mmCIF file of C-alpha atoms in Angstrom:
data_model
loop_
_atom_site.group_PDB
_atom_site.id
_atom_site.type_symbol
_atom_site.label_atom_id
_atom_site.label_comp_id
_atom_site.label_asym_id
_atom_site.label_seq_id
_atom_site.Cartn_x
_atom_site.Cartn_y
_atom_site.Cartn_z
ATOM 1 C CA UNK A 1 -76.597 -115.922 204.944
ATOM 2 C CA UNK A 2 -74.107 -116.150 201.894
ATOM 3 C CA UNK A 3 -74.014 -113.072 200.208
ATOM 4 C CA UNK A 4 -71.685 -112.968 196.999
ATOM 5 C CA UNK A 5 -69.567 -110.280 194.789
ATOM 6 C CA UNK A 6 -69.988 -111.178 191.244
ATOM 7 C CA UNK A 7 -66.787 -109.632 190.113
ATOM 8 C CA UNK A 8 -67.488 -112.269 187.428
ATOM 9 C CA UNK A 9 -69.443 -109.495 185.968
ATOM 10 C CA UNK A 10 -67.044 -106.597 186.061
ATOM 11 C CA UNK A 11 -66.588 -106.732 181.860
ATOM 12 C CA UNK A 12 -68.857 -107.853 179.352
ATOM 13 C CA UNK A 13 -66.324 -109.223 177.057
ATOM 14 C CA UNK A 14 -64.522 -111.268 180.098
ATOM 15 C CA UNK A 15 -64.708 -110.777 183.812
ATOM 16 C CA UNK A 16 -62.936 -112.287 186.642
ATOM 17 C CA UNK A 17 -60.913 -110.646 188.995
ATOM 18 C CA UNK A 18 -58.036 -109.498 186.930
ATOM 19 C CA UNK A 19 -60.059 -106.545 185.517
ATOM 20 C CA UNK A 20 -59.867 -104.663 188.540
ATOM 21 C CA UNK A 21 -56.203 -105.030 188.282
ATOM 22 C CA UNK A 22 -55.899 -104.061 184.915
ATOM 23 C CA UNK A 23 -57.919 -100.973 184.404
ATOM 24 C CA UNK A 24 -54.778 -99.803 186.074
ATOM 25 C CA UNK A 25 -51.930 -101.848 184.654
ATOM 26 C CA UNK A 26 -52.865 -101.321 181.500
ATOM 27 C CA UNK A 27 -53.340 -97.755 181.360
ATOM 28 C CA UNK A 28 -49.612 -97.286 182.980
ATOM 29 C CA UNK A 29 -48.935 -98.953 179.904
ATOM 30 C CA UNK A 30 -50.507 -96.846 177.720
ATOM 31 C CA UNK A 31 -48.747 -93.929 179.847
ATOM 32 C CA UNK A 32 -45.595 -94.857 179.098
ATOM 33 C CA UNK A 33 -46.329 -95.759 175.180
ATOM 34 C CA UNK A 34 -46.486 -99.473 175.513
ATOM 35 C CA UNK A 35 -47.080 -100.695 171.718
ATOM 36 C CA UNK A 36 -47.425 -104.446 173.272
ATOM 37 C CA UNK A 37 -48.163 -106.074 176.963
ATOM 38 C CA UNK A 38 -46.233 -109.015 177.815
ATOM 39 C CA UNK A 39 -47.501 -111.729 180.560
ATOM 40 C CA UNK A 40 -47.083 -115.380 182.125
ATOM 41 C CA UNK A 41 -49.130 -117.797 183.118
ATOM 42 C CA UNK A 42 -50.528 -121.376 182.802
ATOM 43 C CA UNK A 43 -51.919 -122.519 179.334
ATOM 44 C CA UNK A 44 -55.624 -122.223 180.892
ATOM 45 C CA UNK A 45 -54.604 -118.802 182.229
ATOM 46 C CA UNK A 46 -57.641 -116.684 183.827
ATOM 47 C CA UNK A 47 -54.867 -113.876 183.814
ATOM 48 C CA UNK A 48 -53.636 -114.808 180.494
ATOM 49 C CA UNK A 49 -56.425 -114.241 178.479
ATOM 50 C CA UNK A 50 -57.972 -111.267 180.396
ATOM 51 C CA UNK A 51 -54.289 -109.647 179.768
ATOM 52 C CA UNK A 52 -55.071 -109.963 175.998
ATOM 53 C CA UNK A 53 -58.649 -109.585 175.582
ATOM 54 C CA UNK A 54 -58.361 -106.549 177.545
ATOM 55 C CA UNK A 55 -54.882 -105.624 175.696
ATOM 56 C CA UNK A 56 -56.860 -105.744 172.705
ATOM 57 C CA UNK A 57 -59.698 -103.729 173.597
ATOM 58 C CA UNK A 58 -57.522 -100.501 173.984
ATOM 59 C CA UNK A 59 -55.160 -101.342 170.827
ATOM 60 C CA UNK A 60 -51.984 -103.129 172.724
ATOM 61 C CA UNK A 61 -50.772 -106.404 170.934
ATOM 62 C CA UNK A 62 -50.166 -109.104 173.584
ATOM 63 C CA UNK A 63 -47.933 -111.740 174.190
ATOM 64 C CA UNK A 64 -47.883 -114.667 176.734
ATOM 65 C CA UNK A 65 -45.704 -116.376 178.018
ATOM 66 C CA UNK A 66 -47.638 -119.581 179.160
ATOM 67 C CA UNK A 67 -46.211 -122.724 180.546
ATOM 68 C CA UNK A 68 -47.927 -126.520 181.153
ATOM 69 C CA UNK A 69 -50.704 -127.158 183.341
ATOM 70 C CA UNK A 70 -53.058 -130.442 184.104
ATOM 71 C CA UNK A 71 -54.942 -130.269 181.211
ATOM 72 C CA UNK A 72 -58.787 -129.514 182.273
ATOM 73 C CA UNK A 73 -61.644 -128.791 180.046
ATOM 74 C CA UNK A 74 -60.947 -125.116 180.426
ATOM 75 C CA UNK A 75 -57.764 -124.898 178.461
ATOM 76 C CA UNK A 76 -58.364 -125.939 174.734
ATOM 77 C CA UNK A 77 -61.105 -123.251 174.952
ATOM 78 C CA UNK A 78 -58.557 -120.560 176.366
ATOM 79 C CA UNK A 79 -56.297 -121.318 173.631
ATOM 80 C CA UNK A 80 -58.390 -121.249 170.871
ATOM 81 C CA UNK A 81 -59.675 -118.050 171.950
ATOM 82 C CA UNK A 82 -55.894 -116.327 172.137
ATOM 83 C CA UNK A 83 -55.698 -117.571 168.792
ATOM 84 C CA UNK A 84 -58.983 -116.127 167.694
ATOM 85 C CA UNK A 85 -58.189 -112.688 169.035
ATOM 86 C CA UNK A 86 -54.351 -112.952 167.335
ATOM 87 C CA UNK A 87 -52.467 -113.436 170.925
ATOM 88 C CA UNK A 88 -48.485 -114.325 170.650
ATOM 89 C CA UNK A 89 -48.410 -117.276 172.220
ATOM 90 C CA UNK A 90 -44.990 -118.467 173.118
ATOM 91 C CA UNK A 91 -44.045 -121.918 175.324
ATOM 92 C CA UNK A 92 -42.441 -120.865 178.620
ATOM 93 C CA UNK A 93 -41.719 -124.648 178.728
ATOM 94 C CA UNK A 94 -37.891 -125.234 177.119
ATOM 95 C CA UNK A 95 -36.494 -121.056 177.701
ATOM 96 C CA UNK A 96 -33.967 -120.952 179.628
ATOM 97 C CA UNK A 97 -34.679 -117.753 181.560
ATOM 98 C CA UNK A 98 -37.047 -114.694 181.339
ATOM 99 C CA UNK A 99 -34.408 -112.699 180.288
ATOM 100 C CA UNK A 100 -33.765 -114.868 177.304
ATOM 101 C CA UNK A 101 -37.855 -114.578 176.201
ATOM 102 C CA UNK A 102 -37.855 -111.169 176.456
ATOM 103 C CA UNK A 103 -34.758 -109.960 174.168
ATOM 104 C CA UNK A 104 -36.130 -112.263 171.840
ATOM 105 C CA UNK A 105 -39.862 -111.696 171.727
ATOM 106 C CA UNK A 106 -39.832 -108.249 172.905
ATOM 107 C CA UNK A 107 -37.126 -106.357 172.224
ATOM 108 C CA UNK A 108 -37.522 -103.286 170.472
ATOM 109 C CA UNK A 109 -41.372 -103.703 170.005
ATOM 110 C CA UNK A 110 -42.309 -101.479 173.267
ATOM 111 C CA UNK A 111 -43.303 -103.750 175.295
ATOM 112 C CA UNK A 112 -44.625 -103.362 178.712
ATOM 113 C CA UNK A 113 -44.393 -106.510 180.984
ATOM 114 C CA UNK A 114 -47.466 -107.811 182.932
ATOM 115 C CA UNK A 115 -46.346 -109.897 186.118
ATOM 116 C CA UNK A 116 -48.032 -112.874 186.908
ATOM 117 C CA UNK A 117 -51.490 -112.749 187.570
ATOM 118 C CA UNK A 118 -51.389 -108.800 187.204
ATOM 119 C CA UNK A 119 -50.094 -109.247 191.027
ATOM 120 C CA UNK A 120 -48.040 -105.624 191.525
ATOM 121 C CA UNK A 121 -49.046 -102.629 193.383
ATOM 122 C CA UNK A 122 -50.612 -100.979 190.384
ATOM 123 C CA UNK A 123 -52.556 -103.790 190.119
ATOM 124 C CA UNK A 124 -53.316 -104.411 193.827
ATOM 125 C CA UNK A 125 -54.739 -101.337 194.027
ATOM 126 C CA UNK A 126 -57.576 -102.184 191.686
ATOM 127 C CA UNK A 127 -59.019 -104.122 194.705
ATOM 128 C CA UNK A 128 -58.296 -101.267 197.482
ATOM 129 C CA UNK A 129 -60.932 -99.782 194.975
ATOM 130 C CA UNK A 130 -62.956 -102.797 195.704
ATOM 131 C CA UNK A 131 -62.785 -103.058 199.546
ATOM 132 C CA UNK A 132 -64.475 -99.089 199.541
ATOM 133 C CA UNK A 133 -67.019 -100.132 196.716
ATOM 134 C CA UNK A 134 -68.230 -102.887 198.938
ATOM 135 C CA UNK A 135 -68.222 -100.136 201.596
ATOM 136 C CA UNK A 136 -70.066 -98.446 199.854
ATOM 137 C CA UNK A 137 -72.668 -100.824 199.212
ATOM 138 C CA UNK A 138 -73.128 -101.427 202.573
ATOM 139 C CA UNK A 139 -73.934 -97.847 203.705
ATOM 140 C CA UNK A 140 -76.156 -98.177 201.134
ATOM 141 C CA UNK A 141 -78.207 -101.204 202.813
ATOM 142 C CA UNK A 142 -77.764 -103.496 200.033
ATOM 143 C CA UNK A 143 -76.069 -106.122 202.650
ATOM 144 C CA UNK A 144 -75.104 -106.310 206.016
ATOM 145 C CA UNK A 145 -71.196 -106.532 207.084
ATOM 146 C CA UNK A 146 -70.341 -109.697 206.488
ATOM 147 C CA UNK A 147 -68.097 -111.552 209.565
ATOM 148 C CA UNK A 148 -66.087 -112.957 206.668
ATOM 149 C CA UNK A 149 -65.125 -112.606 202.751
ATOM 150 C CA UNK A 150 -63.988 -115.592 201.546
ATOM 151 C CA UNK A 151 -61.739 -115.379 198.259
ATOM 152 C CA UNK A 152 -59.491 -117.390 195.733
ATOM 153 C CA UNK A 153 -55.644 -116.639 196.804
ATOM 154 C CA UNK A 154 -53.468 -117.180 194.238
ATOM 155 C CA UNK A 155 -50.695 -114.680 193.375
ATOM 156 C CA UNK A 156 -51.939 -112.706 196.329
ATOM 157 C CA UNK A 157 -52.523 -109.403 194.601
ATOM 158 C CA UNK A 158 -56.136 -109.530 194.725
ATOM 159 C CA UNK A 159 -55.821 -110.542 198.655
ATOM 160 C CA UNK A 160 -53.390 -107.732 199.157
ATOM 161 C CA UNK A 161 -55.822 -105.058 197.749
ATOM 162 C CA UNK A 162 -59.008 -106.227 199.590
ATOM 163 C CA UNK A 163 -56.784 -106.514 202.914
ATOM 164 C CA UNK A 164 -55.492 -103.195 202.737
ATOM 165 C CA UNK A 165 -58.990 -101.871 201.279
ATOM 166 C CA UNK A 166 -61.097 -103.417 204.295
ATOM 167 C CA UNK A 167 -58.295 -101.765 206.703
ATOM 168 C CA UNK A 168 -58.337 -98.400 205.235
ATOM 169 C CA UNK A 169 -62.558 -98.263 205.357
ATOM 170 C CA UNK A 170 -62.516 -100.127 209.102
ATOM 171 C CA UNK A 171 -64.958 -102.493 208.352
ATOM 172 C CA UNK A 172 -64.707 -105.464 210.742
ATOM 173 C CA UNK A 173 -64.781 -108.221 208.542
ATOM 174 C CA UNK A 174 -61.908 -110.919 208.423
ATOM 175 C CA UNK A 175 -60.969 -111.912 204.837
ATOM 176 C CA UNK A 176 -59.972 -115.730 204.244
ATOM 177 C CA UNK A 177 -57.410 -116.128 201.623
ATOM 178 C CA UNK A 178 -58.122 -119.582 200.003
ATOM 179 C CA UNK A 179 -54.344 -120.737 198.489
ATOM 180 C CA UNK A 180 -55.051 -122.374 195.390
ATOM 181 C CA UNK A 181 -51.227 -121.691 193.800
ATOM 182 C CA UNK A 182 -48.154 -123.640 195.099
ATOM 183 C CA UNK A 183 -45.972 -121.900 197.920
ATOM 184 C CA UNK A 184 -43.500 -120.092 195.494
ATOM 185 C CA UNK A 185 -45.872 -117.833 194.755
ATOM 186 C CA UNK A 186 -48.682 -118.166 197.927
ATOM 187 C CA UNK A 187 -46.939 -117.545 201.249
ATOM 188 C CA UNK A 188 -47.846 -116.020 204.125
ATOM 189 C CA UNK A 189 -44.440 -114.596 204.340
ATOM 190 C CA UNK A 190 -44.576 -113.030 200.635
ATOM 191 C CA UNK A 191 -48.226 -112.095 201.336
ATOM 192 C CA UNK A 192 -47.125 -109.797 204.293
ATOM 193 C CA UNK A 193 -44.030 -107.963 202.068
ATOM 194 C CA UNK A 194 -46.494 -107.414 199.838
ATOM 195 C CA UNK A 195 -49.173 -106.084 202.135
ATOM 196 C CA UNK A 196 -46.692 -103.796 202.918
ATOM 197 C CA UNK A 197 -44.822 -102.326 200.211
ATOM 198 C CA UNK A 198 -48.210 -101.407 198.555
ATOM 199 C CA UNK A 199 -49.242 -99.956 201.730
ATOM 200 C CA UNK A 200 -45.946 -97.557 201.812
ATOM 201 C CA UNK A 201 -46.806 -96.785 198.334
ATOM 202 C CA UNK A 202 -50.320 -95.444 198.851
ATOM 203 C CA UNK A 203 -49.029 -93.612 201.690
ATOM 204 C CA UNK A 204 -46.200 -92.121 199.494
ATOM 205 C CA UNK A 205 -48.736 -90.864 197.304
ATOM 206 C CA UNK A 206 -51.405 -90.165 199.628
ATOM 207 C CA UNK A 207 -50.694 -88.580 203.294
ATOM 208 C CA UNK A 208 -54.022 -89.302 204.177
ATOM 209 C CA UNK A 209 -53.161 -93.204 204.533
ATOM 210 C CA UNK A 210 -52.010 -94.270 207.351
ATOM 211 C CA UNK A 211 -48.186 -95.341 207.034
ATOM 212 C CA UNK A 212 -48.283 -98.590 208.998
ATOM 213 C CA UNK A 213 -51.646 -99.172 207.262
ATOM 214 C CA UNK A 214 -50.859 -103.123 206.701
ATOM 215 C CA UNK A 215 -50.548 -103.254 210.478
ATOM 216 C CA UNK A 216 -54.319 -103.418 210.790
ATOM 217 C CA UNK A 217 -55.576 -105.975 207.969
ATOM 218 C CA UNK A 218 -57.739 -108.792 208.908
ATOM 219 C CA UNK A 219 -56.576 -111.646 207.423
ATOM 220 C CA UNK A 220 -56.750 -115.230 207.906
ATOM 221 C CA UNK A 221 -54.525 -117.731 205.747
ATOM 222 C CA UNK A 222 -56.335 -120.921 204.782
ATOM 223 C CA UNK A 223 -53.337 -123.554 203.354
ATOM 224 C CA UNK A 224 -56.427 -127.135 203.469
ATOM 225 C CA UNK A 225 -58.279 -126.636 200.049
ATOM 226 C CA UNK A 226 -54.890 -126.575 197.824
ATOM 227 C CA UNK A 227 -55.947 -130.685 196.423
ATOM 228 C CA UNK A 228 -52.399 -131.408 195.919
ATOM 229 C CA UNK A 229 -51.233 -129.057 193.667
ATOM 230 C CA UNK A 230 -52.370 -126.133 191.001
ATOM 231 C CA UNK A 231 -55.270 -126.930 188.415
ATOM 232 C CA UNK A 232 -55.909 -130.337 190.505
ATOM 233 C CA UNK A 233 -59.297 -130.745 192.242
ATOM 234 C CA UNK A 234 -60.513 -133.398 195.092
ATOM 235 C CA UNK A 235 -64.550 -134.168 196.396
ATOM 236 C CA UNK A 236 -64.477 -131.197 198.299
ATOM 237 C CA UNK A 237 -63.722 -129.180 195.550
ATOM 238 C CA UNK A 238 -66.132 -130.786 193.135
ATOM 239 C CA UNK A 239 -68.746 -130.997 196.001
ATOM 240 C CA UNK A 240 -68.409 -127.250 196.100
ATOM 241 C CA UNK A 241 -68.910 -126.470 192.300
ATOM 242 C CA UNK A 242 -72.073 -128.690 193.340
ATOM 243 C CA UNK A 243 -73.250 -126.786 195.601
ATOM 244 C CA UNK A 244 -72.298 -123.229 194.298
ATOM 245 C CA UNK A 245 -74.722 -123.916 191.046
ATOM 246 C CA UNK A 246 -77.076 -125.877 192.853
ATOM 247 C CA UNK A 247 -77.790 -123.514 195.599
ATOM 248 C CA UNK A 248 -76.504 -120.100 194.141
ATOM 249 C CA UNK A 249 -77.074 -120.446 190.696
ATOM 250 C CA UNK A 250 -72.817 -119.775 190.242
ATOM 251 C CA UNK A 251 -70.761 -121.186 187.980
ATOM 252 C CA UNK A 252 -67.469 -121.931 189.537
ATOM 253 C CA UNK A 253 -64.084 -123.709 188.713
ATOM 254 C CA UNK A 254 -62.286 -126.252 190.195
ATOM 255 C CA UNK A 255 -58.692 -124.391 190.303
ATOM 256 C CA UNK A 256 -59.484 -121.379 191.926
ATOM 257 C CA UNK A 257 -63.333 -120.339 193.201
ATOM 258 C CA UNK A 258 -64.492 -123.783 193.675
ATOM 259 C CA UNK A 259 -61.477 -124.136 196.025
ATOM 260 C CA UNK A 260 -62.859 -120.903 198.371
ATOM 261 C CA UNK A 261 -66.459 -122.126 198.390
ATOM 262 C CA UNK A 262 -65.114 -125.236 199.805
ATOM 263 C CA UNK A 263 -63.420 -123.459 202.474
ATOM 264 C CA UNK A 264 -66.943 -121.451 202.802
ATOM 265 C CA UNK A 265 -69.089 -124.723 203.181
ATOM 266 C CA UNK A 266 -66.873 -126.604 205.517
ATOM 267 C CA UNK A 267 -66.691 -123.273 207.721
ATOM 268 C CA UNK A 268 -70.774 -123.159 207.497
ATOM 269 C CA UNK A 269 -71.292 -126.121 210.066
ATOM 270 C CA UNK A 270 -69.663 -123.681 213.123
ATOM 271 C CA UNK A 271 -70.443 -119.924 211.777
ATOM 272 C CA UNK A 272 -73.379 -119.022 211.588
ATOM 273 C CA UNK A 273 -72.850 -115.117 210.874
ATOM 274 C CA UNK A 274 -73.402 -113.537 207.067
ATOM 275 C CA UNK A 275 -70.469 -114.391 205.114
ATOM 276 C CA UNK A 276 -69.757 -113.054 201.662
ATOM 277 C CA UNK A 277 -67.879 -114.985 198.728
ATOM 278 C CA UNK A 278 -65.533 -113.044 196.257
ATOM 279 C CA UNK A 279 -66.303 -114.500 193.023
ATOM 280 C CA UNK A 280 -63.606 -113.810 191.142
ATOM 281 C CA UNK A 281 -64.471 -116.604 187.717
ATOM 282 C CA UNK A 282 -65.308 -114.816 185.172
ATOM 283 C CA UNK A 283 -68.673 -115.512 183.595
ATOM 284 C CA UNK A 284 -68.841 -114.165 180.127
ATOM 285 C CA UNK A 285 -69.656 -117.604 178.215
ATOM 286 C CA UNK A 286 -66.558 -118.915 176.063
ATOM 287 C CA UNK A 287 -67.243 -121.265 172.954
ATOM 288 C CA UNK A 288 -64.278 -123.352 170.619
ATOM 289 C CA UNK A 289 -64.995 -120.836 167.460
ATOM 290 C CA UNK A 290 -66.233 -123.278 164.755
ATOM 291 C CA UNK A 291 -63.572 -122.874 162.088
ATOM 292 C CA UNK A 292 -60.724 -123.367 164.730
ATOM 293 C CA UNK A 293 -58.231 -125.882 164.397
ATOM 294 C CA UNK A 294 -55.483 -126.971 166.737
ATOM 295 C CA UNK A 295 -52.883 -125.914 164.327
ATOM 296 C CA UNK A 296 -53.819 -122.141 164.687
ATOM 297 C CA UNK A 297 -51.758 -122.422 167.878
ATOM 298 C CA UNK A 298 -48.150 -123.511 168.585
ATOM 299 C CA UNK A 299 -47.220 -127.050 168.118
ATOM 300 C CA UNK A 300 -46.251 -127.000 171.815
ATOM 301 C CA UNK A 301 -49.842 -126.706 172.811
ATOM 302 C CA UNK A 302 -51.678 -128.885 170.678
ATOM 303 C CA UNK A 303 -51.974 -131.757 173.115
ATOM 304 C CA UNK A 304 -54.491 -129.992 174.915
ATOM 305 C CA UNK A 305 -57.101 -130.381 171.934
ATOM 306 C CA UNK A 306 -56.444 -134.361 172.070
ATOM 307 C CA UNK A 307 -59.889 -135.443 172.949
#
């Protein structure tokens, strides 16, 4: 039994994981009278364009900060959407540092920085939240425990939440991080320092959880379904997209979810026991607007809409 958690769905205007993180990172923001978020990532960025399409939503300007990728199909569409909804887009390519982007981009325009992938404890909380909704739902009797949650692992803060969140509600479930980013940012080693400096935080601001709270997460690190590097695929990958629409009627990626269900599928042939999958794509349906053109973005970028 493959059950799955269509966090795909969690907006109507763009889903994906990153909304979970953002409900909170963006309201600190707004706390602290951010005029403007700030953010990295990839030209295709999942994170990228959530930051701004959710930026936007509650009347924050946005810039990112977005460097090269392998181009896929994914990222002319991405960019042509930042430019529809008026995102800064600035090449993280040629700067010399991030200090140097900021004083010139954001200075003095009250900006409030995103990290990559919205991966900080504010952020990692959003998917504590998650661990006790899926709690929730199974005291409920919509699905049984699964043995195992299998999910994308990228900048780790969505692992680090649902870790912490599966401890914290004892449900005995182990959780199988899928890396799908390179090792400077998806280590085991990182993974733990983060596991527990957002597990001293909730404890600083909650008694009630336990201090040595990242002592008891399940996890299990899976380093095989990385393809040779970020944004690149191999058969197992694609074989998984396969499947995933084929069998459960889910559209997946090949640089992050299709990556996890391959880890799923090869697992299948020795565990039998209910497993879930984390989808964490979103699914809201994004079109090339038809009056775009590839100048509306930076000359940088343009490359991508070589067809």
């Amino acid at each position: 039994m493959v059950y799955v958690k269509h966090d795909d769905q969690t907006s109507p205007l763009y889903g994906g994981n990153k909304v979970r993180k953002l409900e909170y990172i963006l309201g600190r923001a707004l706390d602290r009278g951010a005029k403007r978020v700030a953010t990295f990532g990839a030209a295709g960025s999942n994170h990228a364009l959530a930051t701004a399409i959710h930026a936007n939503q509650v009347g924050l300007a946005c810039t990112c900060f977005l460097s090269n990728q392998r181009s896929t199909p994914k990222v002319p569409v991405t960019l042509a959407k930042h430019a529809e909804i008026g995102t800064e887009i600035v090449s993280y390519r040629r700067a010399p540092s991030k200090v140097h982007l900021f004083r010139k981009f954001l200075q003095h325009r009250d900006a409030w920085a995103v990290p990559l992938g919205g991966t900080c404890w504010y952020g990692a909380l959003g998917f504590v939240n998650a661990a006790l909704e899926l709690a929730a739902q199974i005291e409920a009797g919509e699905l049984e425990c699964p043995s195992r949650i299998y999910v994308a692992n990228g900048t780790m803060g969505t692992a680090t939440g649902l870790a912490l969140g599966l401890a914290l509600v004892e449900l005995p479930c182990d959780l199988h991080v899928v890396r799908v980013a390179a090792t400077d940012y998806a280590n085991s080693d990182r993974l733990q320092h983060m596991l527990e400096k957002t597990a001293a935080l909730m404890h600083r601001l909650d008694a009630s959880v336990p201090a040595d709270l990242a002592s008891g997460v399940r996890v299990t690190w899976r380093d095989g379904f990385f393809a040779g590097g970020y944004a690149h695929y191999d058969e197992a990958t694609l074989n998984a997209v396969g499947f995933a629409a084929e069998q459960l009627d889910l559209s997946l990626e090949t640089t992050y979810t299709g990556k996890a269900m391959a880890a799923l599928i090869q697992d299948a042939a020795t565990h039998d026991a209910p497993v879930l999958f984390w989808n964490t794509y979103n699914s809201v349906p994004l079109e090339m607007p038809d009056d775009f053109c590839a100048r509306d973005v930076p000359k940088e970028f343009r490359r991508y809409f070589d067809y």
